[in-house]
Amino acid sequence: TEARVKTFYYPHWTARSGKETLKTRADSDGALLVSLPAEAVSVDLVFEEPRRSRVSSVASFAAVLVVCFLAAPFRRKP
């Protein structure tokens, strides 16, 4: 059985039932489909950002700090 979720499919959507990860796929119109087991379960749908998103955020913040430091005027003592 598959459940149709009213959101667009994206590979970082993860569906879980307890500790079991459920398969997700895109419908023909782009909606998210979740494969459900035969028994009644509660499903948690979570969007998990990849690690590279956090790494790039930290790198961008560090670059902004460097640019701000280099743009600050330096005063020389005579």
PDB file of N, CA, C and O in Angstrom:
ATOM      1  N   THR A   1       0.838  -1.173   0.000  1.00  0.00           N
ATOM      2  CA  THR A   1       0.000   0.000   0.000  1.00  0.00           C
ATOM      3  C   THR A   1       0.887   1.242   0.000  1.00  0.00           C
ATOM      4  O   THR A   1       1.935   1.248   0.632  1.00  0.00           O
ATOM      5  N   GLU A   2       0.432   2.262  -0.695  1.00  0.00           N
ATOM      6  CA  GLU A   2       1.172   3.516  -0.725  1.00  0.00           C
ATOM      7  C   GLU A   2       0.283   4.657  -0.244  1.00  0.00           C
ATOM      8  O   GLU A   2      -0.906   4.693  -0.544  1.00  0.00           O
ATOM      9  N   ALA A   3       0.888   5.576   0.496  1.00  0.00           N
ATOM     10  CA  ALA A   3       0.191   6.775   0.947  1.00  0.00           C
ATOM     11  C   ALA A   3       0.675   7.945   0.107  1.00  0.00           C
ATOM     12  O   ALA A   3       1.873   8.095  -0.138  1.00  0.00           O
ATOM     13  N   ARG A   4      -0.252   8.755  -0.342  1.00  0.00           N
ATOM     14  CA  ARG A   4       0.082   9.942  -1.124  1.00  0.00           C
ATOM     15  C   ARG A   4       0.102  11.143  -0.184  1.00  0.00           C
ATOM     16  O   ARG A   4      -0.879  11.430   0.496  1.00  0.00           O
ATOM     17  N   VAL A   5       1.232  11.839  -0.151  1.00  0.00           N
ATOM     18  CA  VAL A   5       1.401  12.988   0.735  1.00  0.00           C
ATOM     19  C   VAL A   5       1.247  14.254  -0.101  1.00  0.00           C
ATOM     20  O   VAL A   5       1.771  14.337  -1.210  1.00  0.00           O
ATOM     21  N   LYS A   6       0.556  15.246   0.445  1.00  0.00           N
ATOM     22  CA  LYS A   6       0.326  16.491  -0.294  1.00  0.00           C
ATOM     23  C   LYS A   6       1.545  17.403  -0.211  1.00  0.00           C
ATOM     24  O   LYS A   6       1.503  18.502   0.359  1.00  0.00           O
ATOM     25  N   THR A   7       2.636  16.934  -0.740  1.00  0.00           N
ATOM     26  CA  THR A   7       3.852  17.722  -0.877  1.00  0.00           C
ATOM     27  C   THR A   7       4.624  17.162  -2.054  1.00  0.00           C
ATOM     28  O   THR A   7       4.415  16.026  -2.472  1.00  0.00           O
ATOM     29  N   PHE A   8       5.512  17.957  -2.618  1.00  0.00           N
ATOM     30  CA  PHE A   8       6.292  17.491  -3.753  1.00  0.00           C
ATOM     31  C   PHE A   8       7.410  16.570  -3.288  1.00  0.00           C
ATOM     32  O   PHE A   8       7.987  16.755  -2.222  1.00  0.00           O
ATOM     33  N   TYR A   9       7.736  15.604  -4.125  1.00  0.00           N
ATOM     34  CA  TYR A   9       8.817  14.659  -3.835  1.00  0.00           C
ATOM     35  C   TYR A   9      10.152  15.375  -3.894  1.00  0.00           C
ATOM     36  O   TYR A   9      10.403  16.215  -4.758  1.00  0.00           O
ATOM     37  N   TYR A  10      11.019  15.059  -2.958  1.00  0.00           N
ATOM     38  CA  TYR A  10      12.415  15.497  -2.970  1.00  0.00           C
ATOM     39  C   TYR A  10      13.189  14.381  -2.287  1.00  0.00           C
ATOM     40  O   TYR A  10      12.709  13.806  -1.298  1.00  0.00           O
ATOM     41  N   PRO A  11      14.364  14.051  -2.784  1.00  0.00           N
ATOM     42  CA  PRO A  11      15.092  12.889  -2.245  1.00  0.00           C
ATOM     43  C   PRO A  11      15.429  12.954  -0.756  1.00  0.00           C
ATOM     44  O   PRO A  11      15.679  11.931  -0.144  1.00  0.00           O
ATOM     45  N   HIS A  12      15.423  14.138  -0.160  1.00  0.00           N
ATOM     46  CA  HIS A  12      15.796  14.240   1.250  1.00  0.00           C
ATOM     47  C   HIS A  12      14.623  14.045   2.206  1.00  0.00           C
ATOM     48  O   HIS A  12      14.797  14.153   3.412  1.00  0.00           O
ATOM     49  N   TRP A  13      13.424  13.753   1.689  1.00  0.00           N
ATOM     50  CA  TRP A  13      12.317  13.378   2.565  1.00  0.00           C
ATOM     51  C   TRP A  13      12.552  11.946   3.029  1.00  0.00           C
ATOM     52  O   TRP A  13      12.791  11.061   2.233  1.00  0.00           O
ATOM     53  N   THR A  14      12.450  11.707   4.332  1.00  0.00           N
ATOM     54  CA  THR A  14      12.626  10.376   4.900  1.00  0.00           C
ATOM     55  C   THR A  14      11.371  10.012   5.685  1.00  0.00           C
ATOM     56  O   THR A  14      10.926  10.780   6.535  1.00  0.00           O
ATOM     57  N   ALA A  15      10.810   8.857   5.370  1.00  0.00           N
ATOM     58  CA  ALA A  15       9.634   8.356   6.086  1.00  0.00           C
ATOM     59  C   ALA A  15      10.066   7.209   6.987  1.00  0.00           C
ATOM     60  O   ALA A  15      10.763   6.301   6.538  1.00  0.00           O
ATOM     61  N   ARG A  16       9.654   7.271   8.259  1.00  0.00           N
ATOM     62  CA  ARG A  16      10.022   6.229   9.216  1.00  0.00           C
ATOM     63  C   ARG A  16       8.800   5.763   9.973  1.00  0.00           C
ATOM     64  O   ARG A  16       7.918   6.545  10.311  1.00  0.00           O
ATOM     65  N   SER A  17       8.805   4.478  10.246  1.00  0.00           N
ATOM     66  CA  SER A  17       7.800   3.872  11.109  1.00  0.00           C
ATOM     67  C   SER A  17       8.567   3.163  12.212  1.00  0.00           C
ATOM     68  O   SER A  17       9.117   2.081  12.000  1.00  0.00           O
ATOM     69  N   GLY A  18       8.639   3.783  13.361  1.00  0.00           N
ATOM     70  CA  GLY A  18       9.476   3.243  14.431  1.00  0.00           C
ATOM     71  C   GLY A  18      10.932   3.377  14.030  1.00  0.00           C
ATOM     72  O   GLY A  18      11.409   4.459  13.741  1.00  0.00           O
ATOM     73  N   LYS A  19      11.644   2.263  13.968  1.00  0.00           N
ATOM     74  CA  LYS A  19      13.048   2.288  13.540  1.00  0.00           C
ATOM     75  C   LYS A  19      13.204   1.884  12.083  1.00  0.00           C
ATOM     76  O   LYS A  19      14.299   1.892  11.542  1.00  0.00           O
ATOM     77  N   GLU A  20      12.105   1.540  11.443  1.00  0.00           N
ATOM     78  CA  GLU A  20      12.136   1.096  10.055  1.00  0.00           C
ATOM     79  C   GLU A  20      11.999   2.299   9.116  1.00  0.00           C
ATOM     80  O   GLU A  20      11.121   3.144   9.288  1.00  0.00           O
ATOM     81  N   THR A  21      12.884   2.372   8.117  1.00  0.00           N
ATOM     82  CA  THR A  21      12.800   3.417   7.099  1.00  0.00           C
ATOM     83  C   THR A  21      11.937   2.912   5.952  1.00  0.00           C
ATOM     84  O   THR A  21      12.159   1.817   5.439  1.00  0.00           O
ATOM     85  N   LEU A  22      10.950   3.708   5.573  1.00  0.00           N
ATOM     86  CA  LEU A  22      10.032   3.320   4.512  1.00  0.00           C
ATOM     87  C   LEU A  22      10.477   3.926   3.187  1.00  0.00           C
ATOM     88  O   LEU A  22      11.070   5.001   3.155  1.00  0.00           O
ATOM     89  N   LYS A  23      10.175   3.239   2.093  1.00  0.00           N
ATOM     90  CA  LYS A  23      10.555   3.717   0.767  1.00  0.00           C
ATOM     91  C   LYS A  23       9.659   4.877   0.341  1.00  0.00           C
ATOM     92  O   LYS A  23       8.454   4.866   0.595  1.00  0.00           O
ATOM     93  N   THR A  24      10.268   5.858  -0.302  1.00  0.00           N
ATOM     94  CA  THR A  24       9.524   6.980  -0.867  1.00  0.00           C
ATOM     95  C   THR A  24       9.848   7.071  -2.349  1.00  0.00           C
ATOM     96  O   THR A  24      10.929   6.668  -2.791  1.00  0.00           O
ATOM     97  N   ARG A  25       8.895   7.608  -3.105  1.00  0.00           N
ATOM     98  CA  ARG A  25       9.114   7.810  -4.530  1.00  0.00           C
ATOM     99  C   ARG A  25       8.184   8.908  -5.010  1.00  0.00           C
ATOM    100  O   ARG A  25       7.272   9.330  -4.299  1.00  0.00           O
ATOM    101  N   ALA A  26       8.420   9.357  -6.244  1.00  0.00           N
ATOM    102  CA  ALA A  26       7.594  10.410  -6.828  1.00  0.00           C
ATOM    103  C   ALA A  26       6.453   9.798  -7.621  1.00  0.00           C
ATOM    104  O   ALA A  26       6.610   8.784  -8.298  1.00  0.00           O
ATOM    105  N   ASP A  27       5.298  10.433  -7.536  1.00  0.00           N
ATOM    106  CA  ASP A  27       4.149  10.060  -8.353  1.00  0.00           C
ATOM    107  C   ASP A  27       4.331  10.691  -9.736  1.00  0.00           C
ATOM    108  O   ASP A  27       5.251  11.473  -9.961  1.00  0.00           O
ATOM    109  N   SER A  28       3.469  10.363 -10.670  1.00  0.00           N
ATOM    110  CA  SER A  28       3.587  10.899 -12.032  1.00  0.00           C
ATOM    111  C   SER A  28       3.454  12.420 -12.072  1.00  0.00           C
ATOM    112  O   SER A  28       4.013  13.073 -12.941  1.00  0.00           O
ATOM    113  N   ASP A  29       2.739  13.002 -11.093  1.00  0.00           N
ATOM    114  CA  ASP A  29       2.599  14.457 -11.058  1.00  0.00           C
ATOM    115  C   ASP A  29       3.552  15.127 -10.073  1.00  0.00           C
ATOM    116  O   ASP A  29       3.465  16.317  -9.825  1.00  0.00           O
ATOM    117  N   GLY A  30       4.496  14.372  -9.495  1.00  0.00           N
ATOM    118  CA  GLY A  30       5.514  14.931  -8.613  1.00  0.00           C
ATOM    119  C   GLY A  30       5.193  14.855  -7.135  1.00  0.00           C
ATOM    120  O   GLY A  30       5.988  15.295  -6.313  1.00  0.00           O
ATOM    121  N   ALA A  31       4.038  14.315  -6.781  1.00  0.00           N
ATOM    122  CA  ALA A  31       3.687  14.194  -5.361  1.00  0.00           C
ATOM    123  C   ALA A  31       4.517  13.091  -4.703  1.00  0.00           C
ATOM    124  O   ALA A  31       5.056  12.209  -5.366  1.00  0.00           O
ATOM    125  N   LEU A  32       4.620  13.157  -3.393  1.00  0.00           N
ATOM    126  CA  LEU A  32       5.399  12.186  -2.630  1.00  0.00           C
ATOM    127  C   LEU A  32       4.533  10.973  -2.302  1.00  0.00           C
ATOM    128  O   LEU A  32       3.434  11.107  -1.769  1.00  0.00           O
ATOM    129  N   LEU A  33       5.036   9.786  -2.629  1.00  0.00           N
ATOM    130  CA  LEU A  33       4.376   8.529  -2.282  1.00  0.00           C
ATOM    131  C   LEU A  33       5.238   7.783  -1.268  1.00  0.00           C
ATOM    132  O   LEU A  33       6.456   7.677  -1.439  1.00  0.00           O
ATOM    133  N   VAL A  34       4.602   7.257  -0.219  1.00  0.00           N
ATOM    134  CA  VAL A  34       5.298   6.498   0.824  1.00  0.00           C
ATOM    135  C   VAL A  34       4.753   5.087   0.828  1.00  0.00           C
ATOM    136  O   VAL A  34       3.536   4.883   0.922  1.00  0.00           O
ATOM    137  N   SER A  35       5.640   4.097   0.710  1.00  0.00           N
ATOM    138  CA  SER A  35       5.235   2.689   0.777  1.00  0.00           C
ATOM    139  C   SER A  35       4.988   2.301   2.223  1.00  0.00           C
ATOM    140  O   SER A  35       5.859   2.470   3.071  1.00  0.00           O
ATOM    141  N   LEU A  36       3.796   1.783   2.497  1.00  0.00           N
ATOM    142  CA  LEU A  36       3.413   1.423   3.865  1.00  0.00           C
ATOM    143  C   LEU A  36       3.391  -0.085   4.035  1.00  0.00           C
ATOM    144  O   LEU A  36       3.053  -0.819   3.111  1.00  0.00           O
ATOM    145  N   PRO A  37       3.717  -0.573   5.246  1.00  0.00           N
ATOM    146  CA  PRO A  37       3.608  -2.010   5.509  1.00  0.00           C
ATOM    147  C   PRO A  37       2.137  -2.426   5.634  1.00  0.00           C
ATOM    148  O   PRO A  37       1.245  -1.580   5.696  1.00  0.00           O
ATOM    149  N   ALA A  38       1.895  -3.718   5.683  1.00  0.00           N
ATOM    150  CA  ALA A  38       0.522  -4.244   5.731  1.00  0.00           C
ATOM    151  C   ALA A  38      -0.199  -3.891   7.026  1.00  0.00           C
ATOM    152  O   ALA A  38      -1.393  -3.621   7.021  1.00  0.00           O
ATOM    153  N   GLU A  39       0.528  -3.869   8.150  1.00  0.00           N
ATOM    154  CA  GLU A  39      -0.120  -3.568   9.426  1.00  0.00           C
ATOM    155  C   GLU A  39      -0.246  -2.049   9.622  1.00  0.00           C
ATOM    156  O   GLU A  39       0.436  -1.270   8.959  1.00  0.00           O
ATOM    157  N   ALA A  40      -1.111  -1.650  10.522  1.00  0.00           N
ATOM    158  CA  ALA A  40      -1.322  -0.226  10.816  1.00  0.00           C
ATOM    159  C   ALA A  40      -0.095   0.326  11.544  1.00  0.00           C
ATOM    160  O   ALA A  40       0.379  -0.259  12.518  1.00  0.00           O
ATOM    161  N   VAL A  41       0.432   1.423  11.041  1.00  0.00           N
ATOM    162  CA  VAL A  41       1.619   2.036  11.636  1.00  0.00           C
ATOM    163  C   VAL A  41       1.446   3.550  11.674  1.00  0.00           C
ATOM    164  O   VAL A  41       0.638   4.120  10.952  1.00  0.00           O
ATOM    165  N   SER A  42       2.255   4.169  12.500  1.00  0.00           N
ATOM    166  CA  SER A  42       2.351   5.617  12.542  1.00  0.00           C
ATOM    167  C   SER A  42       3.616   5.993  11.778  1.00  0.00           C
ATOM    168  O   SER A  42       4.684   5.411  12.007  1.00  0.00           O
ATOM    169  N   VAL A  43       3.510   6.967  10.878  1.00  0.00           N
ATOM    170  CA  VAL A  43       4.639   7.329  10.021  1.00  0.00           C
ATOM    171  C   VAL A  43       5.107   8.739  10.351  1.00  0.00           C
ATOM    172  O   VAL A  43       4.296   9.665  10.464  1.00  0.00           O
ATOM    173  N   ASP A  44       6.399   8.891  10.519  1.00  0.00           N
ATOM    174  CA  ASP A  44       7.017  10.207  10.704  1.00  0.00           C
ATOM    175  C   ASP A  44       7.699  10.585   9.399  1.00  0.00           C
ATOM    176  O   ASP A  44       8.527   9.835   8.883  1.00  0.00           O
ATOM    177  N   LEU A  45       7.374  11.761   8.882  1.00  0.00           N
ATOM    178  CA  LEU A  45       7.968  12.259   7.647  1.00  0.00           C
ATOM    179  C   LEU A  45       8.879  13.417   8.017  1.00  0.00           C
ATOM    180  O   LEU A  45       8.429  14.421   8.575  1.00  0.00           O
ATOM    181  N   VAL A  46      10.182  13.268   7.732  1.00  0.00           N
ATOM    182  CA  VAL A  46      11.185  14.239   8.146  1.00  0.00           C
ATOM    183  C   VAL A  46      12.025  14.638   6.941  1.00  0.00           C
ATOM    184  O   VAL A  46      12.413  13.793   6.134  1.00  0.00           O
ATOM    185  N   PHE A  47      12.309  15.944   6.829  1.00  0.00           N
ATOM    186  CA  PHE A  47      13.215  16.419   5.791  1.00  0.00           C
ATOM    187  C   PHE A  47      14.596  16.510   6.408  1.00  0.00           C
ATOM    188  O   PHE A  47      14.833  17.285   7.328  1.00  0.00           O
ATOM    189  N   GLU A  48      15.523  15.699   5.911  1.00  0.00           N
ATOM    190  CA  GLU A  48      16.883  15.651   6.455  1.00  0.00           C
ATOM    191  C   GLU A  48      17.847  16.316   5.486  1.00  0.00           C
ATOM    192  O   GLU A  48      18.053  15.830   4.378  1.00  0.00           O
ATOM    193  N   GLU A  49      18.423  17.430   5.934  1.00  0.00           N
ATOM    194  CA  GLU A  49      19.402  18.097   5.097  1.00  0.00           C
ATOM    195  C   GLU A  49      20.705  17.307   5.116  1.00  0.00           C
ATOM    196  O   GLU A  49      21.105  16.784   6.154  1.00  0.00           O
ATOM    197  N   PRO A  50      21.381  17.235   3.975  1.00  0.00           N
ATOM    198  CA  PRO A  50      22.654  16.510   3.951  1.00  0.00           C
ATOM    199  C   PRO A  50      23.736  17.275   4.708  1.00  0.00           C
ATOM    200  O   PRO A  50      23.627  18.478   4.952  1.00  0.00           O
ATOM    201  N   ARG A  51      24.777  16.575   5.083  1.00  0.00           N
ATOM    202  CA  ARG A  51      25.881  17.176   5.837  1.00  0.00           C
ATOM    203  C   ARG A  51      26.529  18.311   5.070  1.00  0.00           C
ATOM    204  O   ARG A  51      26.956  19.298   5.648  1.00  0.00           O
ATOM    205  N   ARG A  52      26.589  18.203   3.756  1.00  0.00           N
ATOM    206  CA  ARG A  52      27.239  19.240   2.955  1.00  0.00           C
ATOM    207  C   ARG A  52      26.536  20.589   3.094  1.00  0.00           C
ATOM    208  O   ARG A  52      27.167  21.634   2.938  1.00  0.00           O
ATOM    209  N   SER A  53      25.258  20.601   3.422  1.00  0.00           N
ATOM    210  CA  SER A  53      24.550  21.863   3.644  1.00  0.00           C
ATOM    211  C   SER A  53      25.082  22.571   4.888  1.00  0.00           C
ATOM    212  O   SER A  53      25.289  23.787   4.881  1.00  0.00           O
ATOM    213  N   ARG A  54      25.296  21.815   5.958  1.00  0.00           N
ATOM    214  CA  ARG A  54      25.836  22.415   7.179  1.00  0.00           C
ATOM    215  C   ARG A  54      27.272  22.874   6.987  1.00  0.00           C
ATOM    216  O   ARG A  54      27.652  23.950   7.444  1.00  0.00           O
ATOM    217  N   VAL A  55      28.069  22.071   6.278  1.00  0.00           N
ATOM    218  CA  VAL A  55      29.464  22.435   6.034  1.00  0.00           C
ATOM    219  C   VAL A  55      29.537  23.706   5.197  1.00  0.00           C
ATOM    220  O   VAL A  55      30.321  24.621   5.493  1.00  0.00           O
ATOM    221  N   SER A  56      28.712  23.806   4.165  1.00  0.00           N
ATOM    222  CA  SER A  56      28.745  24.999   3.319  1.00  0.00           C
ATOM    223  C   SER A  56      28.239  26.229   4.075  1.00  0.00           C
ATOM    224  O   SER A  56      28.721  27.342   3.847  1.00  0.00           O
ATOM    225  N   SER A  57      27.308  26.068   4.996  1.00  0.00           N
ATOM    226  CA  SER A  57      26.835  27.193   5.808  1.00  0.00           C
ATOM    227  C   SER A  57      27.955  27.728   6.705  1.00  0.00           C
ATOM    228  O   SER A  57      28.143  28.938   6.822  1.00  0.00           O
ATOM    229  N   VAL A  58      28.681  26.825   7.339  1.00  0.00           N
ATOM    230  CA  VAL A  58      29.793  27.232   8.200  1.00  0.00           C
ATOM    231  C   VAL A  58      30.888  27.900   7.372  1.00  0.00           C
ATOM    232  O   VAL A  58      31.437  28.939   7.771  1.00  0.00           O
ATOM    233  N   ALA A  59      31.192  27.353   6.201  1.00  0.00           N
ATOM    234  CA  ALA A  59      32.217  27.939   5.336  1.00  0.00           C
ATOM    235  C   ALA A  59      31.795  29.333   4.852  1.00  0.00           C
ATOM    236  O   ALA A  59      32.619  30.259   4.801  1.00  0.00           O
ATOM    237  N   SER A  60      30.532  29.506   4.529  1.00  0.00           N
ATOM    238  CA  SER A  60      30.037  30.814   4.091  1.00  0.00           C
ATOM    239  C   SER A  60      30.119  31.839   5.217  1.00  0.00           C
ATOM    240  O   SER A  60      30.517  32.982   5.006  1.00  0.00           O
ATOM    241  N   PHE A  61      29.743  31.435   6.424  1.00  0.00           N
ATOM    242  CA  PHE A  61      29.822  32.340   7.570  1.00  0.00           C
ATOM    243  C   PHE A  61      31.271  32.741   7.837  1.00  0.00           C
ATOM    244  O   PHE A  61      31.559  33.912   8.102  1.00  0.00           O
ATOM    245  N   ALA A  62      32.186  31.793   7.759  1.00  0.00           N
ATOM    246  CA  ALA A  62      33.608  32.093   7.962  1.00  0.00           C
ATOM    247  C   ALA A  62      34.118  33.054   6.892  1.00  0.00           C
ATOM    248  O   ALA A  62      34.881  33.977   7.188  1.00  0.00           O
ATOM    249  N   ALA A  63      33.668  32.869   5.650  1.00  0.00           N
ATOM    250  CA  ALA A  63      34.092  33.763   4.567  1.00  0.00           C
ATOM    251  C   ALA A  63      33.568  35.178   4.790  1.00  0.00           C
ATOM    252  O   ALA A  63      34.282  36.159   4.543  1.00  0.00           O
ATOM    253  N   VAL A  64      32.352  35.319   5.274  1.00  0.00           N
ATOM    254  CA  VAL A  64      31.794  36.650   5.571  1.00  0.00           C
ATOM    255  C   VAL A  64      32.594  37.321   6.676  1.00  0.00           C
ATOM    256  O   VAL A  64      32.894  38.524   6.606  1.00  0.00           O
ATOM    257  N   LEU A  65      32.988  36.573   7.689  1.00  0.00           N
ATOM    258  CA  LEU A  65      33.811  37.144   8.759  1.00  0.00           C
ATOM    259  C   LEU A  65      35.159  37.623   8.228  1.00  0.00           C
ATOM    260  O   LEU A  65      35.630  38.699   8.612  1.00  0.00           O
ATOM    261  N   VAL A  66      35.772  36.855   7.351  1.00  0.00           N
ATOM    262  CA  VAL A  66      37.058  37.249   6.771  1.00  0.00           C
ATOM    263  C   VAL A  66      36.896  38.516   5.935  1.00  0.00           C
ATOM    264  O   VAL A  66      37.711  39.446   6.029  1.00  0.00           O
ATOM    265  N   VAL A  67      35.861  38.594   5.126  1.00  0.00           N
ATOM    266  CA  VAL A  67      35.628  39.778   4.303  1.00  0.00           C
ATOM    267  C   VAL A  67      35.386  41.005   5.182  1.00  0.00           C
ATOM    268  O   VAL A  67      35.918  42.094   4.914  1.00  0.00           O
ATOM    269  N   CYS A  68      34.598  40.858   6.237  1.00  0.00           N
ATOM    270  CA  CYS A  68      34.356  41.983   7.152  1.00  0.00           C
ATOM    271  C   CYS A  68      35.637  42.425   7.835  1.00  0.00           C
ATOM    272  O   CYS A  68      35.885  43.630   7.996  1.00  0.00           O
ATOM    273  N   PHE A  69      36.469  41.483   8.240  1.00  0.00           N
ATOM    274  CA  PHE A  69      37.743  41.825   8.865  1.00  0.00           C
ATOM    275  C   PHE A  69      38.647  42.569   7.893  1.00  0.00           C
ATOM    276  O   PHE A  69      39.270  43.569   8.253  1.00  0.00           O
ATOM    277  N   LEU A  70      38.715  42.119   6.649  1.00  0.00           N
ATOM    278  CA  LEU A  70      39.579  42.768   5.661  1.00  0.00           C
ATOM    279  C   LEU A  70      39.033  44.123   5.216  1.00  0.00           C
ATOM    280  O   LEU A  70      39.797  44.992   4.788  1.00  0.00           O
ATOM    281  N   ALA A  71      37.731  44.329   5.310  1.00  0.00           N
ATOM    282  CA  ALA A  71      37.132  45.599   4.894  1.00  0.00           C
ATOM    283  C   ALA A  71      37.209  46.662   5.993  1.00  0.00           C
ATOM    284  O   ALA A  71      37.017  47.849   5.721  1.00  0.00           O
ATOM    285  N   ALA A  72      37.495  46.259   7.219  1.00  0.00           N
ATOM    286  CA  ALA A  72      37.572  47.216   8.327  1.00  0.00           C
ATOM    287  C   ALA A  72      38.814  48.087   8.172  1.00  0.00           C
ATOM    288  O   ALA A  72      39.886  47.602   7.819  1.00  0.00           O
ATOM    289  N   PRO A  73      38.651  49.382   8.396  1.00  0.00           N
ATOM    290  CA  PRO A  73      39.828  50.284   8.264  1.00  0.00           C
ATOM    291  C   PRO A  73      40.809  50.050   9.409  1.00  0.00           C
ATOM    292  O   PRO A  73      40.419  49.878  10.563  1.00  0.00           O
ATOM    293  N   PHE A  74      42.076  50.036   9.059  1.00  0.00           N
ATOM    294  CA  PHE A  74      43.126  49.896  10.062  1.00  0.00           C
ATOM    295  C   PHE A  74      43.743  51.267  10.324  1.00  0.00           C
ATOM    296  O   PHE A  74      43.982  52.033   9.400  1.00  0.00           O
ATOM    297  N   ARG A  75      43.981  51.562  11.579  1.00  0.00           N
ATOM    298  CA  ARG A  75      44.630  52.820  11.939  1.00  0.00           C
ATOM    299  C   ARG A  75      46.062  52.544  12.347  1.00  0.00           C
ATOM    300  O   ARG A  75      46.330  51.669  13.165  1.00  0.00           O
ATOM    301  N   ARG A  76      46.940  53.300  11.765  1.00  0.00           N
ATOM    302  CA  ARG A  76      48.353  53.163  12.110  1.00  0.00           C
ATOM    303  C   ARG A  76      48.736  54.239  13.116  1.00  0.00           C
ATOM    304  O   ARG A  76      48.303  55.379  12.999  1.00  0.00           O
ATOM    305  N   LYS A  77      49.558  53.874  14.048  1.00  0.00           N
ATOM    306  CA  LYS A  77      50.058  54.859  15.011  1.00  0.00           C
ATOM    307  C   LYS A  77      51.276  55.545  14.378  1.00  0.00           C
ATOM    308  O   LYS A  77      52.148  54.879  13.835  1.00  0.00           O
ATOM    309  N   PRO A  78      51.312  56.869  14.455  1.00  0.00           N
ATOM    310  CA  PRO A  78      52.479  57.598  13.861  1.00  0.00           C
ATOM    311  C   PRO A  78      53.757  57.390  14.635  1.00  0.00           C
ATOM    312  O   PRO A  78      53.830  57.076  15.744  1.00  0.00           O
TER     313      PRO A  78
END
